[in-house]
Amino acid sequence: MTAETSPLIIVESPTKAKTISRFMRSKYRVMASLGHVRDLPKSTLGVDIENDFAPKYINIRGKGPLIKELKEASKKASSVYLATDPDREGEAISWHLCSILGIDPEEAKRVIFHEITEKAVREAFSKPRPVNQRLVNAQQVRRVLDRLVGYSLSPLLWHKIRPGLSAGRVQSAALRLIVQRDQEIGSFEPEEYWTLDAYLKGEQGEVKARYFGENGRKKTLSSRKDVDAVLSAIQGEPFVVASVKPRERRRQAPFPFTTSTLQQEASRKLGFSVKKTMSVAQTLYEGVEIGNEGYTGLITYTRTDSVRVAESAVAEARRFVGEVFGSQYVGSGRAARARPLEQGAHEAIRPTSLLRTPADLKRFLRNDQYRLYKLIWERFVASEMAPAVYDTVTADITAGRATFRATGSRMKFPGFTKVYEEGRDHPGETEEERDIIPLAEGEVLSLLKTEPSQHFTEPPPRYTEATLVKALEENGIGRPSTYAPIIATLFEREYIAREQKRLFATELGITVDRLLTENFPSIVDLAFTADMEKKLDAIEEGEGDWISILREFWEPFKEQVDRAEEELARIKIADEPAGEDCDKCGRPMVVKRGRYGKFIACSGYPECKNTKPVLEKTGVKCPKCEKGDIVVRRTRKGRVFYGCTEYPACDYTTWARPVAGSKCPTCGAFLVEAQGGRRGFRCSNTACSYRSQKVENYEKVARLSR
């Protein structure tokens, strides 16, 4: 068969084309569309609102030569197969290709596969189907809705804040989450509480028990006065073992990865951004050159919210586990309940073959590919393994009316933990084994000492990329394919920034959020955004009319836009006085907001261009010159560091945040946050090796430096 008469296969990417070409050999010609070929124009709204919101698609600029080449190839081909990705975005690309190539979508040969392996691809080509118009409509309504929101709100931001900004339906709700969390942290008032530990000795050794309450009922110790009352009550009282309750606890294996859980775990364990995770995962899905095998897809499709796994893959995993670890490690399987919005046709993210172990592939993969593949491979193997089993014991010990509780836990059978342990969002969450000595009911223990400790409640932690993705998913904001673009857009627009993996809203982000919250409450309302996602998903199931949904949204939204335009036109946002005069011309200085936050500028601009930075103090004096204060500074790329106000006379800097009011017990220097944040600290003096997991009264003193 000649190239002119052979069938044509169109995919999105050149790598995917190489992989499929290897499977189909010379019988087919494979070309890449390089993503979308048509889209709404950038220069205009591109939506005919008066004509049932009809989209006005145009060929994407710069793709003219490629489109011409695709047209010529399709005319010569005996048939055309559309093998774009198996989701609504891929379906839309196929639909647009039909339009460009003159193919009736109902007569198109659309092929779907969720892994790029020879078996899966050949099976898909044996049963092509027409383009699924419901999926296309689901993609179109999202595209049109996002365009209506973005092109209506963005000009308001340009006029009132600065040119080049944008607001989006989903991105604005995500920004609201981050701003709300920052507000919660800023308004948080720490509450004092105490713990009281008793160190006791029994016949077979020592045991540590913590105060639980009175007469078996839990009671909180809120002050030193409460602690002293307990100490007074137990003075001279015998410590008697009231009950010992041993039990067995089973910890189930995690499900295989979805898009969301992969992004979260890659962030926790590998330090990958959400964007990097999806980029690397896409290369593993599309195919990597593996020695004599050539280009081979190593994992299943990466955009999925399903934990379902094909029966053949389950059988392979259980067989592998039995052969490598033994039959006792093989899991019995457990079905996950399908969520209402889950795209059931998709599988979880898993290796296309467990026989391709990470060790076998390491020499063929880049380091980031290897690390992510290893994570996916281990998670999938673990998902088909038996639970981890722990022997636990809880002993209640009474002293008068006071109850103290001792707990212990010891692993009895490792199960899936032989292969994999889930990462944690916060330090101190890992599973710990704590043995306690054998105790007998009625046994009398002798008191060695008591140890009261003061604590303060902590504010909710700032979001990391991992926890933000989790929050987006839990609140029904966005879908697997949008988590990475949402976060990337917030960074690109400089609405959020990152410090030691923690996300916070910038001055610009706070300003944008305030304008949207005051004028377009529904756009940033989480419940409204989630409800709209459900309506859009219903289109995919054929349960709704996308034109009606757009009309239902647009009419009240347009009223909000018109009202906001009128109100904002009357409002002139006055500059905030800086409280000082310009040292060059004498006119008042005002607070401005720029790319990296606030700065002070002369009100006489442009005649006088004098500016000064707004110094955010940490509450710590410079240890080098002992004159200046340590303040927050930012590099040109926005990365936070800490330096002396006497710069350039004093060049002291540190990447770690100083802790106001702290003092190293070894050398007396102030402490700084170690990498990872609130639970790790070290001495600022590089010659001192002191490190600690806590700082006395940290929750109080930290408020001075934040």
mmCIF file with all atom_site columns, C-alpha atoms in Angstrom, residues 274-350:
data_model
loop_
_atom_site.group_PDB
_atom_site.id
_atom_site.type_symbol
_atom_site.label_atom_id
_atom_site.label_alt_id
_atom_site.label_comp_id
_atom_site.label_asym_id
_atom_site.label_entity_id
_atom_site.label_seq_id
_atom_site.pdbx_PDB_ins_code
_atom_site.Cartn_x
_atom_site.Cartn_y
_atom_site.Cartn_z
_atom_site.occupancy
_atom_site.B_iso_or_equiv
_atom_site.pdbx_formal_charge
_atom_site.auth_seq_id
_atom_site.auth_comp_id
_atom_site.auth_asym_id
_atom_site.auth_atom_id
_atom_site.pdbx_PDB_model_num
ATOM 1  C CA . VAL A 1 274 ? 1.302   20.402  39.624 1.00 0.00 ? 274 VAL A CA 1
ATOM 2  C CA . LYS A 1 275 ? 2.310   21.688  36.192 1.00 0.00 ? 275 LYS A CA 1
ATOM 3  C CA . LYS A 1 276 ? 5.513   19.635  36.160 1.00 0.00 ? 276 LYS A CA 1
ATOM 4  C CA . THR A 1 277 ? 3.691   16.506  37.301 1.00 0.00 ? 277 THR A CA 1
ATOM 5  C CA . MET A 1 278 ? 1.268   16.687  34.383 1.00 0.00 ? 278 MET A CA 1
ATOM 6  C CA . SER A 1 279 ? 4.008   17.492  31.892 1.00 0.00 ? 279 SER A CA 1
ATOM 7  C CA . VAL A 1 280 ? 6.156   14.527  32.949 1.00 0.00 ? 280 VAL A CA 1
ATOM 8  C CA . ALA A 1 281 ? 3.148   12.202  33.187 1.00 0.00 ? 281 ALA A CA 1
ATOM 9  C CA . GLN A 1 282 ? 2.134   13.138  29.645 1.00 0.00 ? 282 GLN A CA 1
ATOM 10 C CA . THR A 1 283 ? 5.534   12.024  28.313 1.00 0.00 ? 283 THR A CA 1
ATOM 11 C CA . LEU A 1 284 ? 5.143   8.678   30.110 1.00 0.00 ? 284 LEU A CA 1
ATOM 12 C CA . TYR A 1 285 ? 1.661   8.254   28.626 1.00 0.00 ? 285 TYR A CA 1
ATOM 13 C CA . GLU A 1 286 ? 2.564   9.232   25.061 1.00 0.00 ? 286 GLU A CA 1
ATOM 14 C CA . GLY A 1 287 ? 5.625   7.038   24.917 1.00 0.00 ? 287 GLY A CA 1
ATOM 15 C CA . VAL A 1 288 ? 9.300   6.832   25.811 1.00 0.00 ? 288 VAL A CA 1
ATOM 16 C CA . GLU A 1 289 ? 11.949  5.094   23.702 1.00 0.00 ? 289 GLU A CA 1
ATOM 17 C CA . ILE A 1 290 ? 12.776  1.842   25.500 1.00 0.00 ? 290 ILE A CA 1
ATOM 18 C CA . GLY A 1 291 ? 15.784  0.173   23.875 1.00 0.00 ? 291 GLY A CA 1
ATOM 19 C CA . ASN A 1 292 ? 14.779  -2.355  21.207 1.00 0.00 ? 292 ASN A CA 1
ATOM 20 C CA . GLU A 1 293 ? 11.081  -1.885  22.017 1.00 0.00 ? 293 GLU A CA 1
ATOM 21 C CA . GLY A 1 294 ? 11.123  1.617   20.561 1.00 0.00 ? 294 GLY A CA 1
ATOM 22 C CA . TYR A 1 295 ? 8.569   4.199   21.678 1.00 0.00 ? 295 TYR A CA 1
ATOM 23 C CA . THR A 1 296 ? 6.250   2.663   24.294 1.00 0.00 ? 296 THR A CA 1
ATOM 24 C CA . GLY A 1 297 ? 3.478   4.142   26.436 1.00 0.00 ? 297 GLY A CA 1
ATOM 25 C CA . LEU A 1 298 ? 4.366   3.408   30.058 1.00 0.00 ? 298 LEU A CA 1
ATOM 26 C CA . ILE A 1 299 ? 1.250   4.588   31.922 1.00 0.00 ? 299 ILE A CA 1
ATOM 27 C CA . THR A 1 300 ? -2.474  4.922   31.246 1.00 0.00 ? 300 THR A CA 1
ATOM 28 C CA . TYR A 1 301 ? -4.217  8.214   30.447 1.00 0.00 ? 301 TYR A CA 1
ATOM 29 C CA . THR A 1 302 ? -3.315  10.926  32.937 1.00 0.00 ? 302 THR A CA 1
ATOM 30 C CA . ARG A 1 303 ? -6.552  12.924  33.197 1.00 0.00 ? 303 ARG A CA 1
ATOM 31 C CA . THR A 1 304 ? -8.996  10.877  35.214 1.00 0.00 ? 304 THR A CA 1
ATOM 32 C CA . ASP A 1 305 ? -11.002 11.020  38.425 1.00 0.00 ? 305 ASP A CA 1
ATOM 33 C CA . SER A 1 306 ? -11.682 7.281   38.478 1.00 0.00 ? 306 SER A CA 1
ATOM 34 C CA . VAL A 1 307 ? -9.956  4.616   40.594 1.00 0.00 ? 307 VAL A CA 1
ATOM 35 C CA . ARG A 1 308 ? -11.384 1.824   38.445 1.00 0.00 ? 308 ARG A CA 1
ATOM 36 C CA . VAL A 1 309 ? -8.833  -0.664  37.072 1.00 0.00 ? 309 VAL A CA 1
ATOM 37 C CA . ALA A 1 310 ? -9.253  -3.108  34.186 1.00 0.00 ? 310 ALA A CA 1
ATOM 38 C CA . GLU A 1 311 ? -9.700  -6.724  35.313 1.00 0.00 ? 311 GLU A CA 1
ATOM 39 C CA . SER A 1 312 ? -6.671  -7.808  33.282 1.00 0.00 ? 312 SER A CA 1
ATOM 40 C CA . ALA A 1 313 ? -4.495  -5.242  35.103 1.00 0.00 ? 313 ALA A CA 1
ATOM 41 C CA . VAL A 1 314 ? -5.836  -6.354  38.500 1.00 0.00 ? 314 VAL A CA 1
ATOM 42 C CA . ALA A 1 315 ? -5.016  -9.978  37.664 1.00 0.00 ? 315 ALA A CA 1
ATOM 43 C CA . GLU A 1 316 ? -1.507  -9.018  36.539 1.00 0.00 ? 316 GLU A CA 1
ATOM 44 C CA . ALA A 1 317 ? -0.905  -7.027  39.734 1.00 0.00 ? 317 ALA A CA 1
ATOM 45 C CA . ARG A 1 318 ? -2.089  -9.804  42.058 1.00 0.00 ? 318 ARG A CA 1
ATOM 46 C CA . ARG A 1 319 ? -0.024  -12.371 40.183 1.00 0.00 ? 319 ARG A CA 1
ATOM 47 C CA . PHE A 1 320 ? 3.028   -10.105 40.455 1.00 0.00 ? 320 PHE A CA 1
ATOM 48 C CA . VAL A 1 321 ? 2.505   -9.513  44.197 1.00 0.00 ? 321 VAL A CA 1
ATOM 49 C CA . GLY A 1 322 ? 2.083   -13.246 44.859 1.00 0.00 ? 322 GLY A CA 1
ATOM 50 C CA . GLU A 1 323 ? 5.229   -14.171 42.964 1.00 0.00 ? 323 GLU A CA 1
ATOM 51 C CA . VAL A 1 324 ? 7.421   -11.426 44.442 1.00 0.00 ? 324 VAL A CA 1
ATOM 52 C CA . PHE A 1 325 ? 6.145   -11.107 48.019 1.00 0.00 ? 325 PHE A CA 1
ATOM 53 C CA . GLY A 1 326 ? 4.099   -14.249 48.671 1.00 0.00 ? 326 GLY A CA 1
ATOM 54 C CA . SER A 1 327 ? 0.403   -15.138 48.624 1.00 0.00 ? 327 SER A CA 1
ATOM 55 C CA . GLN A 1 328 ? -0.207  -13.585 52.064 1.00 0.00 ? 328 GLN A CA 1
ATOM 56 C CA . TYR A 1 329 ? 0.526   -10.137 50.555 1.00 0.00 ? 329 TYR A CA 1
ATOM 57 C CA . VAL A 1 330 ? -2.115  -10.405 47.807 1.00 0.00 ? 330 VAL A CA 1
ATOM 58 C CA . GLY A 1 331 ? -5.105  -8.162  48.468 1.00 0.00 ? 331 GLY A CA 1
ATOM 59 C CA . SER A 1 332 ? -8.676  -9.379  48.238 1.00 0.00 ? 332 SER A CA 1
ATOM 60 C CA . GLY A 1 333 ? -9.779  -6.274  46.378 1.00 0.00 ? 333 GLY A CA 1
ATOM 61 C CA . ARG A 1 334 ? -12.220 -3.585  47.418 1.00 0.00 ? 334 ARG A CA 1
ATOM 62 C CA . ALA A 1 335 ? -14.541 -1.630  45.207 1.00 0.00 ? 335 ALA A CA 1
ATOM 63 C CA . ALA A 1 336 ? -14.491 2.133   45.432 1.00 0.00 ? 336 ALA A CA 1
ATOM 64 C CA . ARG A 1 337 ? -17.827 3.866   45.313 1.00 0.00 ? 337 ARG A CA 1
ATOM 65 C CA . ALA A 1 338 ? -18.126 5.825   42.086 1.00 0.00 ? 338 ALA A CA 1
ATOM 66 C CA . ARG A 1 339 ? -18.527 9.521   42.727 1.00 0.00 ? 339 ARG A CA 1
ATOM 67 C CA . PRO A 1 340 ? -21.457 11.305  41.042 1.00 0.00 ? 340 PRO A CA 1
ATOM 68 C CA . LEU A 1 341 ? -19.244 13.217  38.613 1.00 0.00 ? 341 LEU A CA 1
ATOM 69 C CA . GLU A 1 342 ? -16.710 10.481  37.946 1.00 0.00 ? 342 GLU A CA 1
ATOM 70 C CA . GLN A 1 343 ? -15.833 9.816   34.325 1.00 0.00 ? 343 GLN A CA 1
ATOM 71 C CA . GLY A 1 344 ? -16.490 6.109   34.533 1.00 0.00 ? 344 GLY A CA 1
ATOM 72 C CA . ALA A 1 345 ? -15.040 5.145   31.153 1.00 0.00 ? 345 ALA A CA 1
ATOM 73 C CA . HIS A 1 346 ? -11.580 6.061   32.362 1.00 0.00 ? 346 HIS A CA 1
ATOM 74 C CA . GLU A 1 347 ? -9.266  3.965   34.473 1.00 0.00 ? 347 GLU A CA 1
ATOM 75 C CA . ALA A 1 348 ? -7.026  5.049   37.299 1.00 0.00 ? 348 ALA A CA 1
ATOM 76 C CA . ILE A 1 349 ? -3.454  6.029   36.419 1.00 0.00 ? 349 ILE A CA 1
ATOM 77 C CA . ARG A 1 350 ? -1.352  2.858   36.417 1.00 0.00 ? 350 ARG A CA 1
#
